[in-house]
């Protein structure tokens, strides 16, 4: 049994296998007669729907458990909720505030725990991103991904997913919003250390893919105004995209704030692949679940 708390829980060959499984349009019904508990402490437009559909496509029954019902560590402990749900289901997905919550779940669970976003990681999104890049550009190895913005959950999972796939990651963040040495150390150990630069133009220069995410993540709403000021000059606009490789893709995990981290003409423009990227969330989730159910001892 394996958990998927961040992309670095996988070996490169396992990640490649999940991408191949994600492309299987007629997967075996490995969840037939089984349930998947999907626990959300935060809102979601993509992750919940994509994962529910992936469960259905594998023959299973998704059980959505929203913030009001969860009451993690209020109504009862994270550990007791996990042990309870593991008695009914074959897998538990969780979107949480603190990453330590999914770690605590994994520590007591008798079924795989899948991180559906925490303050530290968003690995199911990163798998979908790789799927999108591979579909569009034909391969992953040797490509350069430029990430412009906050060194957040998304950036961390992308660093691992890209590194394990043989891609180079360059990241430009405003001062104080980059990865810290404590973030970089484990990345270095896995050979996934990104190159950090201070200017978006430097990160994007010649890149095959340009990626950004919101300046204020869920749970950081009170900092939004300060972040708007601190991130001035970090908008992905057409001038910045022009510095990337010819035909470079634009990706964004969404939700997007047009006029903040990305200009409308970029996200709605001809280089943007954000809609296939969003659709790939379902295929990536299906590939991951298939691998967890079928191929892990
Ligand atoms: N990209 C993503 O995780 O979207 P949701 O927050 O809508 O699930
Ligand atoms: N960094 C964002 C990603 C949303 C999918 C957040 O955590 O809110």
Coordinates of N, CA, C and O in Angstrom, one line a residue, residues 211-276:
X211 N 4.3 28.7 -16.7 CA 3.3 28.3 -15.8 C 3.2 29.4 -14.7 O 4.2 30.0 -14.3
X212 N 1.9 29.7 -14.3 CA 1.8 30.5 -13.2 C 0.6 30.1 -12.3 O -0.2 29.2 -12.8
X213 N 0.5 30.6 -11.1 CA -0.6 30.3 -10.2 C -1.0 31.6 -9.5 O -0.3 32.6 -9.6
X214 N -2.1 31.5 -8.8 CA -2.6 32.7 -8.0 C -1.5 33.2 -7.1 O -0.6 32.5 -6.6
X215 N -1.6 34.5 -6.8 CA -0.6 35.2 -5.9 C -1.0 34.9 -4.4 O -0.1 34.8 -3.6
X216 N -2.3 34.7 -4.2 CA -2.7 34.4 -2.8 C -3.5 33.1 -2.9 O -4.6 33.0 -3.5
X217 N -3.0 32.1 -2.3 CA -3.6 30.8 -2.3 C -4.8 30.7 -1.3 O -4.9 31.6 -0.4
X218 N -5.6 29.6 -1.4 CA -6.7 29.4 -0.4 C -6.1 29.4 1.0 O -5.1 28.7 1.2
X219 N -6.7 30.2 1.8 CA -6.2 30.3 3.2 C -5.3 31.6 3.4 O -5.0 31.9 4.5
X220 N -4.9 32.2 2.3 CA -4.1 33.4 2.4 C -4.9 34.7 2.0 O -4.2 35.7 1.6
X221 N -6.2 34.6 2.1 CA -7.0 35.7 1.6 C -6.7 37.0 2.3 O -6.7 38.1 1.7
X222 N -6.3 37.0 3.6 CA -6.0 38.2 4.3 C -4.8 38.9 3.8 O -4.6 40.1 4.0
X223 N -3.9 38.1 3.1 CA -2.7 38.7 2.6 C -2.8 39.2 1.1 O -1.8 39.6 0.5
X224 N -4.0 39.1 0.6 CA -4.2 39.3 -0.9 C -3.7 40.7 -1.3 O -3.0 40.8 -2.3
X225 N -4.1 41.7 -0.5 CA -3.7 43.0 -1.0 C -2.2 43.3 -0.9 O -1.6 43.8 -1.8
X226 N -1.6 42.8 0.2 CA -0.1 42.9 0.3 C 0.6 42.2 -0.9 O 1.5 42.6 -1.5
X227 N 0.1 41.0 -1.2 CA 0.7 40.2 -2.2 C 0.5 40.9 -3.6 O 1.4 40.8 -4.4
X228 N -0.7 41.5 -3.8 CA -0.9 42.2 -5.1 C 0.3 43.2 -5.3 O 0.8 43.4 -6.4
X229 N 0.6 43.9 -4.2 CA 1.7 44.9 -4.3 C 3.1 44.2 -4.5 O 3.9 44.6 -5.3
X230 N 3.3 43.2 -3.7 CA 4.6 42.5 -3.7 C 4.8 41.8 -5.1 O 6.0 41.6 -5.5
X231 N 3.8 41.4 -5.7 CA 3.9 40.6 -7.0 C 3.8 41.5 -8.2 O 3.8 41.0 -9.3
X232 N 3.8 42.8 -8.0 CA 3.8 43.7 -9.2 C 5.0 43.4 -10.1 O 6.1 43.2 -9.6
X233 N 4.7 43.3 -11.4 CA 5.8 43.0 -12.3 C 5.9 41.5 -12.6 O 6.7 41.1 -13.4
X234 N 5.1 40.7 -11.9 CA 5.1 39.2 -12.1 C 3.9 38.7 -12.9 O 3.7 37.5 -12.9
X235 N 3.2 39.6 -13.5 CA 2.1 39.2 -14.4 C 2.7 38.5 -15.7 O 3.6 39.1 -16.3
X236 N 2.1 37.3 -16.0 CA 2.5 36.7 -17.3 C 1.7 37.4 -18.4 O 0.5 37.3 -18.5
X237 N 2.4 38.3 -19.1 CA 1.7 39.0 -20.2 C 2.3 38.6 -21.6 O 3.2 37.8 -21.6
X238 N 1.8 39.2 -22.6 CA 2.3 38.8 -23.9 C 3.7 39.1 -24.2 O 4.4 38.4 -24.8
X239 N 4.2 40.2 -23.6 CA 5.6 40.6 -23.7 C 6.5 39.5 -23.1 O 7.5 39.1 -23.7
X240 N 6.0 39.0 -22.0 CA 6.8 37.9 -21.3 C 6.8 36.6 -22.1 O 7.8 36.0 -22.3
X241 N 5.6 36.3 -22.6 CA 5.4 35.1 -23.4 C 6.3 35.1 -24.6 O 6.8 34.1 -25.1
X242 N 6.5 36.3 -25.2 CA 7.3 36.5 -26.4 C 8.8 36.1 -26.1 O 9.5 35.8 -27.1
X243 N 9.2 36.1 -24.9 CA 10.6 35.7 -24.6 C 10.8 34.2 -24.5 O 11.9 33.7 -24.4
X244 N 9.6 33.4 -24.4 CA 9.7 32.0 -24.3 C 10.1 31.4 -25.7 O 10.1 32.1 -26.7
X245 N 10.2 30.1 -25.7 CA 10.5 29.4 -27.0 C 9.4 29.7 -28.0 O 8.2 29.8 -27.5
X246 N 9.6 29.6 -29.3 CA 8.5 29.8 -30.2 C 7.6 28.6 -30.0 O 8.0 27.5 -29.8
X247 N 6.3 28.9 -29.9 CA 5.3 27.8 -29.7 C 5.2 27.4 -28.3 O 4.5 26.4 -28.0
X248 N 5.8 28.1 -27.3 CA 5.7 27.7 -25.9 C 4.3 27.7 -25.4 O 3.4 28.5 -25.9
X249 N 4.0 26.8 -24.5 CA 2.6 26.7 -24.0 C 2.5 27.5 -22.8 O 3.5 27.7 -22.0
X250 N 1.3 28.0 -22.5 CA 1.0 28.6 -21.2 C 0.0 27.7 -20.4 O -1.0 27.3 -21.0
X251 N 0.4 27.5 -19.2 CA -0.4 26.6 -18.3 C -0.7 27.4 -17.0 O 0.1 28.2 -16.5
X252 N -1.8 27.0 -16.4 CA -2.2 27.6 -15.1 C -3.2 26.6 -14.5 O -4.1 26.1 -15.1
X253 N -2.9 26.2 -13.2 CA -3.7 25.2 -12.6 C -5.2 25.6 -12.4 O -6.1 24.8 -12.3
X254 N -5.4 26.9 -12.4 CA -6.8 27.5 -12.1 C -7.2 27.3 -10.7 O -6.8 26.2 -10.1
X255 N -8.0 28.1 -10.1 CA -8.7 29.3 -10.7 C -7.7 30.4 -11.0 O -6.7 30.5 -10.3
X256 N -8.0 31.2 -12.0 CA -7.1 32.3 -12.5 C -7.7 33.6 -12.1 O -9.0 33.8 -12.0
X257 N -6.9 34.6 -11.9 CA -7.3 36.0 -11.7 C -6.7 36.8 -12.9 O -5.6 37.2 -12.8
X258 N -7.5 37.0 -13.9 CA -7.1 37.7 -15.1 C -6.7 39.1 -14.6 O -7.5 39.8 -13.9
X259 N -5.6 39.6 -15.1 CA -5.2 41.0 -14.7 C -4.3 41.0 -13.5 O -3.7 42.0 -13.2
X260 N -4.2 39.8 -12.8 CA -3.2 39.7 -11.7 C -2.0 38.8 -12.2 O -1.2 39.3 -12.9
X261 N -2.1 37.6 -11.9 CA -0.9 36.7 -12.3 C -0.8 36.5 -13.8 O 0.2 36.1 -14.3
X262 N -1.9 36.7 -14.5 CA -1.9 36.5 -15.9 C -2.8 37.5 -16.6 O -3.9 37.8 -16.1
X263 N -2.3 37.9 -17.8 CA -3.1 38.8 -18.6 C -4.2 38.0 -19.3 O -3.9 36.9 -19.8
X264 N -5.4 38.6 -19.5 CA -6.4 37.9 -20.2 C -6.0 37.4 -21.6 O -6.3 36.3 -22.0
X265 N -5.2 38.2 -22.3 CA -4.9 37.9 -23.6 C -3.9 36.7 -23.7 O -3.8 36.1 -24.7
X266 N -3.3 36.4 -22.6 CA -2.4 35.2 -22.6 C -3.3 34.0 -22.2 O -3.3 33.0 -22.9
X267 N -4.0 34.0 -21.1 CA -4.8 32.8 -20.7 C -5.9 32.5 -21.7 O -6.2 31.3 -21.9
X268 N -6.4 33.5 -22.4 CA -7.4 33.3 -23.4 C -6.8 33.3 -24.8 O -7.6 33.3 -25.8
X269 N -5.5 33.3 -24.9 CA -4.9 33.4 -26.2 C -4.5 32.0 -26.8 O -4.8 31.0 -26.2
X270 N -3.8 32.1 -27.9 CA -3.6 30.8 -28.7 C -2.5 29.9 -28.1 O -2.5 28.7 -28.5
X271 N -1.7 30.4 -27.2 CA -0.7 29.5 -26.6 C -1.2 28.8 -25.3 O -0.5 28.0 -24.8
X272 N -2.3 29.3 -24.9 CA -2.9 28.7 -23.6 C -3.5 27.3 -23.8 O -4.2 27.1 -24.8
X273 N -3.1 26.4 -22.9 CA -3.7 25.1 -22.9 C -4.4 24.8 -21.6 O -4.4 23.6 -21.1
X274 N -4.9 25.8 -21.0 CA -5.5 25.6 -19.6 C -6.8 24.7 -19.6 O -7.0 24.1 -18.6
X275 N -7.5 24.7 -20.8 CA -8.7 23.8 -20.7 C -8.4 22.4 -20.9 O -8.9 21.5 -20.2
X276 N -7.5 22.0 -21.9 CA -7.1 20.6 -21.9 C -6.4 20.2 -20.6 O -6.6 19.1 -20.1

